[in-house]
Structure formats: structure tokens, C-alpha cells
CSV table of C-alpha atoms and ligand atoms in Angstrom, one decimal:
chain,number,residue,atom,x,y,z
A,5,MET,CA,225.2,45.6,50.4
A,6,PHE,CA,228.5,45.0,52.0
A,7,ASN,CA,231.6,47.2,50.9
A,8,LYS,CA,234.1,44.5,51.9
A,9,VAL,CA,233.7,40.7,52.6
A,10,LEU,CA,236.5,38.3,54.3
A,11,ILE,CA,236.4,34.9,52.9
A,12,ALA,CA,237.5,32.5,55.9
A,13,ASN,CA,238.3,29.7,53.8
A,14,ARG,CA,240.3,28.2,50.8
A,15,GLY,CA,240.4,26.4,47.5
A,16,GLU,CA,237.3,26.3,45.2
A,17,ILE,CA,234.8,27.5,47.8
A,18,ALA,CA,237.0,30.7,48.5
A,19,ILE,CA,236.9,31.4,44.9
A,20,ARG,CA,233.4,30.6,44.7
A,21,ALA,CA,232.3,33.3,47.4
A,22,MET,CA,234.8,35.7,46.0
A,23,ARG,CA,233.1,35.4,42.3
A,24,ALA,CA,229.6,36.2,44.1
A,25,CYS,CA,231.2,39.3,45.6
A,26,ARG,CA,232.7,40.4,42.6
A,27,GLU,CA,229.5,40.4,40.6
A,28,LEU,CA,227.8,42.3,43.6
A,29,GLY,CA,230.7,44.9,43.5
A,30,VAL,CA,231.8,43.7,47.0
A,31,LYS,CA,235.8,44.0,47.8
A,32,THR,CA,237.2,40.8,49.0
A,33,VAL,CA,239.7,39.8,51.8
A,34,ALA,CA,241.3,36.6,51.6
A,35,VAL,CA,243.1,34.8,54.6
A,36,TYR,CA,245.6,32.0,53.6
A,37,SER,CA,248.1,29.8,55.2
A,38,GLU,CA,251.7,29.5,54.6
A,39,ALA,CA,251.0,26.2,52.2
A,40,ASP,CA,248.5,28.2,50.2
A,41,LYS,CA,250.7,31.3,49.6
A,42,ASN,CA,250.5,30.7,46.0
A,43,ALA,CA,247.0,29.3,45.9
A,44,LEU,CA,244.6,30.8,43.1
A,45,PHE,CA,242.1,32.2,45.6
A,46,ALA,CA,244.8,34.4,47.5
A,47,LYS,CA,245.6,35.9,44.3
A,48,TYR,CA,242.0,36.3,43.0
A,49,ALA,CA,240.9,38.4,46.4
A,50,ASP,CA,241.4,42.4,46.3
A,51,GLU,CA,243.5,41.7,49.6
A,52,ALA,CA,245.3,38.7,51.0
A,53,TYR,CA,246.8,38.2,54.5
A,54,LEU,CA,248.9,35.4,56.1
A,55,LEU,CA,247.1,33.6,58.9
A,56,GLY,CA,250.0,31.4,59.7
A,57,PRO,CA,251.5,27.9,59.3
A,58,ALA,CA,249.8,25.2,57.2
A,59,PRO,CA,248.1,23.2,60.0
A,60,SER,CA,244.4,24.2,60.1
A,61,SER,CA,244.4,24.9,63.8
A,62,GLN,CA,247.3,27.7,63.3
A,63,SER,CA,245.3,29.0,60.3
A,64,TYR,CA,241.9,28.5,59.0
A,65,LEU,CA,240.7,27.4,62.3
A,66,ASN,CA,242.3,30.3,64.2
A,67,MET,CA,239.3,32.7,65.1
A,68,GLU,CA,241.0,35.3,66.8
A,69,LYS,CA,243.5,35.7,63.8
A,70,ILE,CA,240.6,35.7,61.2
A,71,LEU,CA,238.5,38.2,63.4
A,72,ASP,CA,241.7,40.3,63.9
A,73,VAL,CA,242.1,40.6,60.1
A,74,ALA,CA,238.3,41.4,59.5
A,75,GLU,CA,238.7,44.2,61.9
A,76,LYS,CA,242.0,45.6,60.5
A,77,THR,CA,240.7,45.4,57.0
A,78,GLY,CA,237.3,46.9,57.9
A,79,SER,CA,235.4,43.8,56.6
A,80,GLU,CA,231.9,44.1,57.5
A,81,ALA,CA,230.9,40.2,57.0
A,82,ILE,CA,232.7,36.9,56.9
A,83,HIS,CA,231.8,34.1,54.4
A,84,PRO,CA,232.9,30.7,56.3
A,85,GLY,CA,232.5,28.4,53.0
A,86,TYR,CA,232.1,24.9,54.2
A,87,GLY,CA,234.1,22.9,56.7
A,88,PHE,CA,236.4,24.7,58.8
A,89,LEU,CA,234.4,27.4,61.1
A,90,SER,CA,231.3,27.0,58.8
A,91,GLU,CA,229.3,25.5,61.3
A,92,ASN,CA,231.0,26.5,64.5
A,93,HIS,CA,228.4,28.4,66.6
A,94,VAL,CA,231.1,29.7,68.9
A,95,PHE,CA,233.0,31.5,65.9
A,96,ALA,CA,229.5,32.7,64.7
A,97,SER,CA,228.6,34.1,68.0
A,98,LYS,CA,232.1,35.7,68.2
A,99,CYS,CA,231.4,37.4,64.8
A,100,GLU,CA,228.3,38.7,66.1
A,101,LYS,CA,229.9,40.2,69.3
A,102,ALA,CA,232.7,41.6,67.2
A,103,GLY,CA,230.2,43.4,65.1
A,104,VAL,CA,231.1,41.4,61.9
A,105,VAL,CA,228.3,39.8,60.0
A,106,PHE,CA,228.6,35.9,60.0
A,107,ILE,CA,227.1,34.9,56.5
A,108,GLY,CA,224.8,32.1,57.7
A,109,PRO,CA,222.2,31.4,60.2
A,110,PRO,CA,222.1,32.7,63.6
A,111,ALA,CA,224.7,31.0,66.2
A,112,ASN,CA,221.8,29.5,68.4
A,113,VAL,CA,220.4,27.9,65.3
A,114,ILE,CA,223.9,26.4,64.4
A,115,LYS,CA,224.3,25.2,67.7
A,116,LYS,CA,220.8,23.7,67.8
A,117,MET,CA,221.3,21.8,64.6
A,118,GLY,CA,224.9,20.8,65.7
A,119,SER,CA,223.3,18.3,68.3
A,120,LYS,CA,221.6,15.5,66.4
A,121,ILE,CA,219.3,15.0,69.3
A,122,GLU,CA,218.3,18.5,69.5
A,123,ALA,CA,217.8,18.4,65.9
A,124,ARG,CA,215.6,15.3,66.0
A,125,LYS,CA,213.4,16.7,68.6
A,126,THR,CA,213.1,20.1,67.1
A,127,MET,CA,211.9,18.6,63.7
A,128,SER,CA,209.6,15.9,65.2
A,129,LYS,CA,207.7,18.7,67.3
A,130,ALA,CA,207.5,20.7,63.9
A,131,GLY,CA,205.9,17.7,62.3
A,132,VAL,CA,208.8,16.6,59.9
A,133,PRO,CA,209.1,12.8,60.0
A,134,VAL,CA,212.0,11.4,61.8
A,135,VAL,CA,213.4,7.9,62.0
A,136,PRO,CA,211.7,5.9,64.6
A,137,GLY,CA,214.2,6.1,67.7
A,138,THR,CA,215.1,7.7,71.0
A,139,GLU,CA,213.7,10.9,72.0
A,140,ASN,CA,216.5,11.7,74.2
A,141,ALA,CA,220.1,10.8,75.0
A,142,ILE,CA,220.9,7.4,76.0
A,143,SER,CA,221.6,7.5,79.9
A,144,GLU,CA,221.2,3.9,81.1
A,145,VAL,CA,222.3,0.8,78.8
A,146,ASP,CA,219.7,-1.4,80.3
A,147,GLU,CA,216.7,1.2,79.7
A,148,ALA,CA,218.5,1.8,76.2
A,149,ALA,CA,218.6,-1.9,75.5
A,150,GLU,CA,214.6,-2.0,76.3
A,151,ILE,CA,214.2,1.0,73.8
A,152,ALA,CA,216.1,-1.1,71.2
A,153,GLU,CA,213.9,-4.0,71.6
A,154,ASP,CA,210.7,-1.7,71.1
A,155,ILE,CA,212.2,-0.1,68.0
A,156,GLY,CA,213.1,-3.5,66.9
A,157,TYR,CA,216.6,-4.7,65.6
A,158,PRO,CA,218.6,-4.0,63.6
A,159,VAL,CA,219.2,-0.7,65.2
A,160,ILE,CA,221.9,2.2,64.6
A,161,ILE,CA,223.5,3.9,67.4
A,162,LYS,CA,224.7,7.4,66.6
A,163,ALA,CA,226.8,10.2,68.5
A,164,SER,CA,224.7,13.3,68.8
A,165,ALA,CA,227.7,15.5,68.1
A,166,GLY,CA,228.8,13.3,65.1
A,167,GLY,CA,228.5,14.3,61.4
A,168,GLY,CA,229.7,12.5,58.2
A,169,GLY,CA,229.3,9.2,59.6
A,170,ILE,CA,231.7,9.0,62.1
A,171,GLY,CA,230.4,7.7,65.4
A,172,MET,CA,227.7,5.3,64.0
A,173,LYS,CA,227.5,1.6,64.7
A,174,ILE,CA,224.6,-1.0,63.4
A,175,VAL,CA,223.6,-3.3,66.0
A,176,HIS,CA,221.7,-6.7,64.9
A,177,SER,CA,221.0,-8.3,68.3
A,178,ARG,CA,220.7,-7.8,72.0
A,179,GLU,CA,224.0,-9.6,72.8
A,180,GLU,CA,225.9,-7.0,70.8
A,181,PHE,CA,224.2,-4.1,72.3
A,182,ALA,CA,226.1,-3.1,75.4
A,183,ASN,CA,229.5,-3.4,73.6
A,184,ALA,CA,228.2,-1.3,70.8
A,185,ILE,CA,226.7,1.5,73.1
A,186,ALA,CA,230.2,1.5,75.2
A,187,SER,CA,232.3,1.9,71.8
A,188,ILE,CA,230.4,4.6,70.2
A,189,GLN,CA,230.4,6.5,73.4
A,190,SER,CA,234.2,6.4,73.5
A,191,VAL,CA,234.5,7.3,69.9
A,192,ALA,CA,232.1,10.2,70.3
A,193,LYS,CA,234.1,11.3,73.5
A,194,SER,CA,237.4,11.2,71.7
A,195,ALA,CA,236.1,12.6,68.4
A,196,PHE,CA,233.6,15.3,69.5
A,197,GLY,CA,234.4,15.7,73.1
A,198,ASP,CA,230.8,14.7,73.6
A,199,PRO,CA,229.8,10.9,74.5
A,200,THR,CA,226.1,11.4,73.9
A,201,VAL,CA,224.5,9.0,71.9
A,202,PHE,CA,220.9,8.0,70.8
A,203,ILE,CA,219.3,5.2,68.7
A,204,GLU,CA,217.5,5.1,65.4
A,205,LYS,CA,215.8,2.0,63.6
A,206,TYR,CA,218.3,1.2,61.0
A,207,LEU,CA,216.8,1.6,57.6
A,208,ASP,CA,218.2,-1.0,54.9
A,209,GLU,CA,219.4,0.5,51.6
A,210,PRO,CA,218.3,4.1,52.3
A,211,ARG,CA,218.9,6.7,49.7
A,212,HIS,CA,220.4,10.2,50.6
A,213,ILE,CA,218.1,12.9,49.5
A,214,GLU,CA,218.7,16.4,50.6
A,215,PHE,CA,216.7,19.5,50.1
A,216,GLN,CA,218.6,23.0,49.5
A,217,LEU,CA,216.7,25.6,51.4
A,218,LEU,CA,217.0,29.5,51.3
A,219,ALA,CA,215.6,31.8,54.1
A,220,ASP,CA,215.7,35.4,54.5
A,221,ARG,CA,215.8,37.2,57.8
A,222,TYR,CA,211.8,38.1,57.7
A,223,GLY,CA,210.5,34.6,57.6
A,224,ASN,CA,210.5,33.9,53.8
A,225,THR,CA,211.6,30.5,53.1
A,226,VAL,CA,211.7,28.3,50.2
A,227,HIS,CA,213.1,25.2,48.9
A,228,CYS,CA,215.5,24.8,45.9
A,229,ASN,CA,214.4,21.1,44.9
A,230,GLU,CA,216.5,18.2,46.2
A,231,ARG,CA,219.8,16.6,45.4
A,232,GLU,CA,220.7,12.7,45.4
A,233,CYS,CA,223.7,12.1,47.2
A,234,SER,CA,223.8,8.5,47.7
A,235,ILE,CA,227.0,7.5,45.8
A,236,GLN,CA,229.3,7.9,48.8
A,237,ARG,CA,232.4,6.0,50.0
A,238,ARG,CA,233.1,5.7,53.5
A,239,HIS,CA,230.7,8.7,54.0
A,240,GLN,CA,232.6,10.8,51.6
A,241,LYS,CA,230.1,12.1,48.7
A,242,LEU,CA,231.6,11.2,45.3
A,243,ILE,CA,228.9,11.7,42.8
A,244,GLU,CA,225.8,13.9,43.4
A,245,GLU,CA,222.7,14.8,41.1
A,246,ALA,CA,219.9,17.1,41.0
A,247,PRO,CA,217.2,16.2,40.7
A,248,SER,CA,217.0,12.6,42.0
A,249,PRO,CA,215.8,9.9,39.7
A,250,ILE,CA,213.7,8.4,42.5
A,251,ILE,CA,211.9,11.4,43.6
A,252,THR,CA,208.3,12.1,42.0
A,253,GLU,CA,206.5,15.4,41.7
A,254,GLU,CA,204.2,14.5,44.5
A,255,MET,CA,207.1,13.2,46.7
A,256,ARG,CA,209.2,16.5,46.0
A,257,GLU,CA,206.1,18.5,47.2
A,258,LEU,CA,205.6,16.5,50.2
A,259,MET,CA,209.4,16.5,51.2
A,260,GLY,CA,209.9,20.3,50.3
A,261,GLU,CA,207.2,21.3,52.3
A,262,ALA,CA,208.3,19.2,55.2
A,263,ALA,CA,212.1,21.0,54.6
A,264,VAL,CA,210.3,24.4,54.7
A,265,LYS,CA,208.3,23.8,57.7
A,266,GLY,CA,211.3,22.5,59.4
A,267,ALA,CA,213.6,25.4,58.8
A,268,LYS,CA,210.7,27.9,59.6
A,269,SER,CA,210.1,26.0,63.1
A,270,ILE,CA,213.7,26.7,63.9
A,271,GLY,CA,214.1,30.5,62.5
A,272,TYR,CA,216.4,29.5,59.9
A,273,GLU,CA,218.2,32.2,58.0
A,274,ASN,CA,220.3,32.2,55.0
A,275,ALA,CA,221.2,28.9,52.8
A,276,GLY,CA,221.0,25.3,54.5
A,277,THR,CA,220.3,21.7,53.6
A,278,MET,CA,217.8,19.4,55.0
A,279,GLU,CA,219.1,15.8,54.9
A,280,PHE,CA,216.7,13.1,54.5
A,281,LEU,CA,216.9,9.3,54.4
A,282,TYR,CA,214.5,7.8,52.0
A,283,SER,CA,213.5,4.3,52.1
A,284,LYS,CA,210.4,2.2,50.6
A,285,GLY,CA,208.5,5.3,49.7
A,286,GLU,CA,209.0,7.0,53.1
A,287,PHE,CA,211.4,9.8,54.0
A,288,TYR,CA,212.8,10.7,57.4
A,289,PHE,CA,214.9,13.7,58.8
A,290,LEU,CA,218.6,12.8,59.1
A,291,GLU,CA,220.3,16.1,59.9
A,292,MET,CA,220.5,19.9,58.9
A,293,ASN,CA,223.7,21.5,57.5
A,294,THR,CA,223.8,25.1,58.2
A,295,ARG,CA,226.2,26.0,55.8
A,296,LEU,CA,226.4,26.0,51.7
A,297,GLN,CA,227.5,22.7,50.6
A,298,VAL,CA,230.1,21.5,48.1
A,299,GLU,CA,227.5,20.2,45.9
A,300,HIS,CA,225.1,23.4,45.8
A,301,SER,CA,226.5,23.8,42.3
A,302,ILE,CA,224.0,21.3,40.6
A,303,THR,CA,221.2,22.9,42.3
A,304,GLU,CA,222.4,26.3,40.8
A,305,LEU,CA,222.5,24.5,37.6
A,306,ILE,CA,218.8,23.1,37.5
A,307,THR,CA,217.2,26.4,39.1
A,308,GLY,CA,219.6,29.3,37.6
A,309,LEU,CA,219.7,30.6,41.1
A,310,ASP,CA,223.3,31.9,42.4
A,311,LEU,CA,223.1,30.6,45.9
A,312,ALA,CA,226.4,32.2,46.9
A,313,LYS,CA,225.0,35.7,45.8
A,314,LYS,CA,221.8,34.9,47.7
A,315,GLN,CA,223.7,34.3,50.9
A,316,LEU,CA,225.4,37.7,50.7
A,317,CYS,CA,221.9,39.4,49.9
A,318,ILE,CA,220.3,37.6,52.9
A,319,ALA,CA,223.1,38.5,55.2
A,320,ALA,CA,223.0,42.1,54.0
A,321,GLY,CA,219.2,42.2,55.0
A,322,GLU,CA,217.4,41.8,51.9
A,323,GLU,CA,214.3,40.1,51.4
A,324,LEU,CA,214.1,36.7,49.3
A,325,ALA,CA,212.5,37.9,46.3
A,326,TYR,CA,211.0,34.6,45.6
A,327,SER,CA,207.8,32.6,46.5
A,328,GLN,CA,208.1,28.7,46.1
A,329,GLU,CA,206.3,28.8,42.4
A,330,ASP,CA,209.4,31.0,41.5
A,331,ILE,CA,211.8,28.3,42.0
A,332,PRO,CA,212.3,26.4,38.9
A,333,LEU,CA,213.5,23.0,37.9
A,334,TRP,CA,214.8,22.4,34.7
A,335,GLY,CA,216.8,19.7,33.1
A,336,TRP,CA,219.4,17.5,34.8
A,337,ALA,CA,222.7,18.1,36.5
A,338,ILE,CA,225.5,15.8,37.9
A,339,GLU,CA,228.7,16.6,39.9
A,340,CYS,CA,231.7,14.6,40.2
A,341,ARG,CA,234.2,15.4,42.9
A,342,ILE,CA,237.8,15.3,41.4
A,343,ASN,CA,240.0,14.6,44.3
A,344,ALA,CA,243.7,13.8,44.2
A,345,GLU,CA,243.3,10.3,45.4
A,346,ASP,CA,244.5,7.0,44.0
A,347,PRO,CA,241.5,4.6,43.3
A,348,LEU,CA,243.9,1.8,43.0
A,349,ASN,CA,245.6,2.5,46.2
A,350,ASP,CA,242.5,2.6,48.3
A,351,PHE,CA,241.6,6.3,47.3
A,352,ALA,CA,244.7,7.2,49.6
A,353,PRO,CA,245.4,11.2,49.1
A,354,SER,CA,247.9,11.7,46.4
A,355,PRO,CA,249.3,15.3,47.3
A,356,GLY,CA,251.9,16.7,44.8
A,357,LYS,CA,252.7,19.3,42.1
A,358,ILE,CA,250.3,19.4,39.2
A,359,ARG,CA,252.6,19.3,36.1
A,360,ARG,CA,249.9,19.4,33.4
A,361,TYR,CA,246.4,20.6,34.1
A,362,ARG,CA,243.6,20.9,31.5
A,363,SER,CA,240.1,21.2,32.9
A,364,SER,CA,236.9,20.2,30.8
A,365,GLY,CA,234.7,22.7,28.8
A,366,GLY,CA,232.4,23.0,26.2
A,367,PRO,CA,228.4,23.0,26.2
A,368,GLY,CA,226.8,22.3,29.7
A,369,VAL,CA,230.1,22.0,31.6
A,370,ARG,CA,231.0,23.9,34.8
A,371,VAL,CA,234.3,23.4,36.4
A,372,ASP,CA,234.8,24.8,40.3
A,373,SER,CA,238.5,24.4,40.7
A,374,GLY,CA,240.9,25.9,43.5
A,375,VAL,CA,244.0,24.6,41.5
A,376,HIS,CA,246.3,25.7,38.6
A,377,MET,CA,249.1,24.3,36.5
A,378,GLY,CA,252.0,24.3,38.7
A,379,TYR,CA,250.2,24.1,42.0
A,380,THR,CA,251.2,21.9,44.6
A,381,ILE,CA,248.3,20.0,46.3
A,382,SER,CA,249.0,20.2,49.9
A,383,PRO,CA,248.6,17.1,52.6
A,384,TYR,CA,247.3,19.3,55.1
A,385,TYR,CA,243.9,19.7,53.6
A,386,ASP,CA,241.3,17.6,51.8
A,387,SER,CA,242.5,16.6,48.5
A,388,MET,CA,239.9,18.1,46.2
A,389,ILE,CA,241.1,19.4,42.9
A,390,SER,CA,237.8,20.6,41.6
A,391,LYS,CA,234.0,19.8,41.1
A,392,LEU,CA,233.0,18.9,37.8
A,393,SER,CA,229.3,19.5,37.0
A,394,VAL,CA,227.4,19.0,34.0
A,395,TRP,CA,224.0,20.2,33.1
A,396,ALA,CA,221.7,18.6,30.1
A,397,PRO,CA,218.0,18.5,29.4
A,398,THR,CA,217.6,14.8,30.4
A,399,ARG,CA,219.4,12.5,32.7
A,400,ILE,CA,220.7,10.3,29.9
A,401,GLU,CA,222.3,13.3,28.0
A,402,ALA,CA,223.8,14.3,31.4
A,403,ILE,CA,225.5,11.1,31.7
A,404,HIS,CA,226.7,11.3,28.4
A,405,ARG,CA,228.2,15.0,29.0
A,406,MET,CA,229.9,13.9,32.0
A,407,ASP,CA,231.4,11.0,30.2
A,408,ARG,CA,232.5,13.3,27.6
A,409,ALA,CA,233.7,15.9,30.4
A,410,LEU,CA,235.7,13.2,32.4
A,411,TYR,CA,237.4,12.1,29.0
A,412,GLU,CA,238.5,15.8,28.6
A,413,TYR,CA,239.9,16.5,32.2
A,414,VAL,CA,243.7,16.2,32.0
A,415,VAL,CA,245.7,16.3,35.5
A,416,VAL,CA,249.4,15.0,35.5
A,417,GLY,CA,251.6,14.9,38.5
A,418,VAL,CA,249.2,13.6,41.0
A,419,ALA,CA,246.8,10.5,41.0
A,420,THR,CA,243.2,11.4,40.7
A,421,ASN,CA,239.8,9.5,41.0
A,422,ILE,CA,238.8,10.3,37.4
A,423,PRO,CA,238.9,6.7,36.4
A,424,PHE,CA,236.7,5.9,39.3
A,425,HIS,CA,234.1,8.4,38.1
A,426,LYS,CA,234.3,7.3,34.5
A,427,ALA,CA,233.5,3.6,35.9
A,428,VAL,CA,230.6,4.7,37.9
A,429,ILE,CA,229.1,6.8,35.2
A,430,ARG,CA,229.3,4.0,32.7
A,431,HIS,CA,228.0,1.3,35.2
A,432,GLU,CA,224.5,-0.3,34.3
A,433,GLN,CA,223.0,0.1,38.1
A,434,PHE,CA,224.0,4.0,37.7
A,435,LEU,CA,222.4,4.1,34.2
A,436,LYS,CA,219.1,2.7,35.7
A,437,GLY,CA,219.3,5.1,38.6
A,438,ASN,CA,219.6,2.3,41.3
A,439,LEU,CA,221.7,4.4,43.8
A,440,THR,CA,221.4,2.9,47.2
A,441,THR,CA,224.0,4.0,49.8
A,442,HIS,CA,225.5,0.6,49.5
A,443,PHE,CA,226.2,1.3,45.5
A,444,ILE,CA,229.9,1.5,45.8
A,445,GLU,CA,230.3,-1.7,48.0
A,446,ASP,CA,227.7,-3.7,46.3
A,447,ASN,CA,229.2,-3.2,42.7
A,448,SER,CA,232.8,-3.3,43.6
A,449,ILE,CA,233.7,-0.4,41.3
A,450,ILE,CA,237.1,0.6,42.6
A,451,LYS,CA,239.0,-0.9,39.8
A,452,ASP,CA,240.3,1.3,37.3
B,17,MV4,N1,218.6,5.1,60.7
B,17,MV4,C1,219.5,5.1,60.0
B,17,MV4,N2,219.4,3.9,59.0
B,17,MV4,C2,220.5,3.9,58.1
B,17,MV4,C3,221.5,5.1,57.8
B,17,MV4,C4,222.2,4.7,56.9
B,17,MV4,C5,223.5,5.7,57.0
B,17,MV4,C6,224.3,5.6,55.7
B,17,MV4,C7,225.3,4.8,56.0
B,17,MV4,C8,226.4,4.7,55.0
B,17,MV4,C9,226.4,5.3,53.9
B,17,MV4,C10,225.2,6.3,53.8
B,17,MV4,C11,225.1,6.9,52.4
B,17,MV4,C12,224.1,7.9,52.4
B,17,MV4,C13,223.3,8.0,53.4
B,17,MV4,C14,223.2,7.3,54.7
B,17,MV4,C15,224.3,6.4,54.6
B,17,MV4,C16,223.3,7.0,57.8
B,17,MV4,N3,224.2,8.0,57.8
B,17,MV4,C17,224.1,9.0,58.7
B,17,MV4,C18,225.2,9.9,58.4
B,17,MV4,C19,225.3,9.8,57.0
B,17,MV4,N4,226.5,10.4,56.4
B,17,MV4,C20,225.2,8.3,56.8
B,17,MV4,N5,222.2,6.9,58.8
B,17,MV4,C21,221.5,6.0,58.9
B,17,MV4,N6,220.3,6.1,59.7
B,18,CA,CA1,226.0,17.4,58.7
């Protein structure tokens, strides 16, 4: 096991990684920006170093500075968290070259899964169902139009380098096609510096079901069940649950097997998530995330696993001491992302100083937070205050528990989306488990 690990992130995920290190007796090094000099994570670490000014490009994305601190402090490994450099294959290979262990998959695997076209092709070859669509990048518009005809409208055009829903456009007819391709290519070019696009059959009302994976460096790979992430708003996940109300035992086995098969086919290592679209009893590979995700907490709650510790153990060369049968699924977990956003002002970020703060507690409640009383939420980063997760033996009990936990949560000084979560968790469609990706707009839940 490592003696010292640098956490190249901030907020709740930095504390999450540091908690895992502390339990393993590993020393921790924090790196922070000017805006985070009073942040909890910087205090929690054994050592903390200033990276630079608040803008991410001058701090949490500054690869050289981070590697410099790792070298100076004798950190043997770097935990990238999520966001920032966590799926940056250039950074992962710089770590490898610098002799610092990047806690995640090998750089070439990150690179491969970062291209949606490459990922689709690889998964299709491995026998994982993919959405019907183009095999390769679109080059000629006319040829692409032919393919769209074969697929059958509506189709969706996606940027290969895209993620989180940026660079997607639904096309309903031939007439719209040419303009749609051109607009996505220019969006992709400006957003990702890569105009490559591809086409898929548009699945109506899909559910977003993702499988948590764990793989060691010796080929042992298991899945840790699924998470339902369909309650999204503008591609930002808001409420997640594990397991999914729609996935049966049989379907879980089929999708889990596909996820493991796909991960093995690319030589996956460490924690990862395979995202599927689920529609009319069929599932299709959507994309693979080569990092630990925000919502990993609910998987930990229903399995008893500590995924962050597993990441450290795997990166340190330990074998995964589990076979698939050893991974339990017990009870039900729900997570609400508590953000400093104003639901009555189109969820606009609401940075500022937290004057009163009392997080929820009691039976079956877990709060992963990076803030504290008196902390000022910065406009430079995402507006997450915390992840509020609950566990209970059944879904309905988990819903009642989340309702109670939301009632207890006190944040004064910034607007939060707590009222929004209260409305969703009480909504009859939610109670019934009717969670399509159109849930929010279909149910105009925005009002307080
Ligand atoms: N072929 C095909 N058909 C329907 C889709 C619908 C969506 C989608 C669109 C809007 C919200 C969503 C929420 C959860 C899951 C998927 C969606 C979608 N994506 C891809 C990125 C993800 N954040 C949203 N891809 C799709 N692909
Ligand atoms: Ca992704």
C-alpha cells in the first residue's frame, strides 16, 4: 500500500478520497486554489499546497504544478476524483512517465473510452449491445443521410468527443439532416476541438441505467449492480437510486454480464461505470466513464463496499478478493445532489457565504459534503454543497427516509435545490418508479 497519496481534486470527492486513505493508514497531500484556501478538504489532509489562482485552468487543471507537488512531497500516487483531470488520458500518461501511479485505468483505456465512436466499436465487437447507428465517423453528409434513412428517423447526431449531453441533436426528418450535422460539427469543434460526429437511432423515453465496475490488474472483474440516473435536468443528474425500480434479477444478470464482458475486452482496471440506455425491455451501451462517479455512494450503501478504498488497493497492485457471487445487493439507496442553485430562478448557481448549516443525520442517512458553516461557495466551480444519500430495506422506506432527511437539512445564506428534491421525492410518478429521462420536463416539477 502507498505511504502517501496526492488528491488532485477539491470539495466532497477530495474528502471522500482522503477518508479512504486515512482508513488505510495512507498520508494525504491536498492541492488547493486561492478560492479554496479555507476549504475543509485542505484542512483534512496531512499536507496542503497552494496551486494558484481560482480559475481551474490555473489550479486543478494545471498538470505540471500538480505533478511538481507530487514529486516534491514524495507522493507515490495521485487520486484524480471526478471531473477536472480524472478522465484526461494526457495527464494519466504524464503520471506514468513521472513514475507516479494514476489511480484509475491505464491511459490508453481512458483515451479509447473518451472517443464515443471508438467505445461503441469496441463494445460492439465485444458483443455488448449498442444503439443501432453508424460504425464510423461521418465524413460525407449525403452518405450520412443515406445511413440515417436506413436507421430510420428520428435519429440523434452525437459528437464523438462529447459527454454529458453536450453536442447532441435529435433529427426527425431528412430535411433537417444537413443543417443538424453542420451545427453539431461546429459545436463539437468549439467545445471539444474535435468535430467528429456519429449517428444513432433515437430511442424514445430511454432510462439511464449504469453499472458500477471494479477490475484489478490481473483480469478479475466484477460489477457492483446498477444505478438509475434518469432524473436529470439539462444532462445534470439530480437524483439517483440503487437498484433501479425497473431492472429485474434476470435483466441485472444480463446487463451485468455485458458490462463485465465489455470491461474485460478493453483491459479495464480500477473503478469504472458502464452507462446503458434502457428502452422497451432492451439495453444498449451508451458510454463508459473511466472514473469514480459522484453517485458511487449509493452503490456503497447497497453493497457495503468502500469503492474509494478499492481504488487505492487495486492501484497498489492488490488482487480483487471478490468473485461476482460475493457482491451483495441489499436494501435500497437514494441520493439527492444538494446544490447551491435557485430552483425558482431556473436553477441558476447561487454562490455565497453559508451562514447557517446543519446537515441531516439519524438512521440510514449519509452526507458527503465539502462545505461547512461560514464557508463561501465559489462561483469558479460547480455549485455542489453535498450529496445526501439514504439507505432503507425497501424503496418506499428509502423515499420516506429521504423525505425526512430533506426536511432536516438546513442551509442559510445561499439558495439551494432542496425544495426541488422535496417536490420530486413526493411526486406520484416518482413514487410509482415511472422515471424516464423526460421526467422533469414532463412533470413541470420546477416550482417550489
Ligand atoms: N440513441 C439515443 N437515444 C436517446 C438518447 C437520449 C439521451 C438523453 C437525453 C436527455 C436526457 C437523458 C437523460 C438520461 C439518459 C439519456 C438522456 C442520450 N444521452 C446521451 C448523453 C446522455 N447524458 C444523454 N442519448 C440518447 N441516445
Ligand atoms: Ca461520460
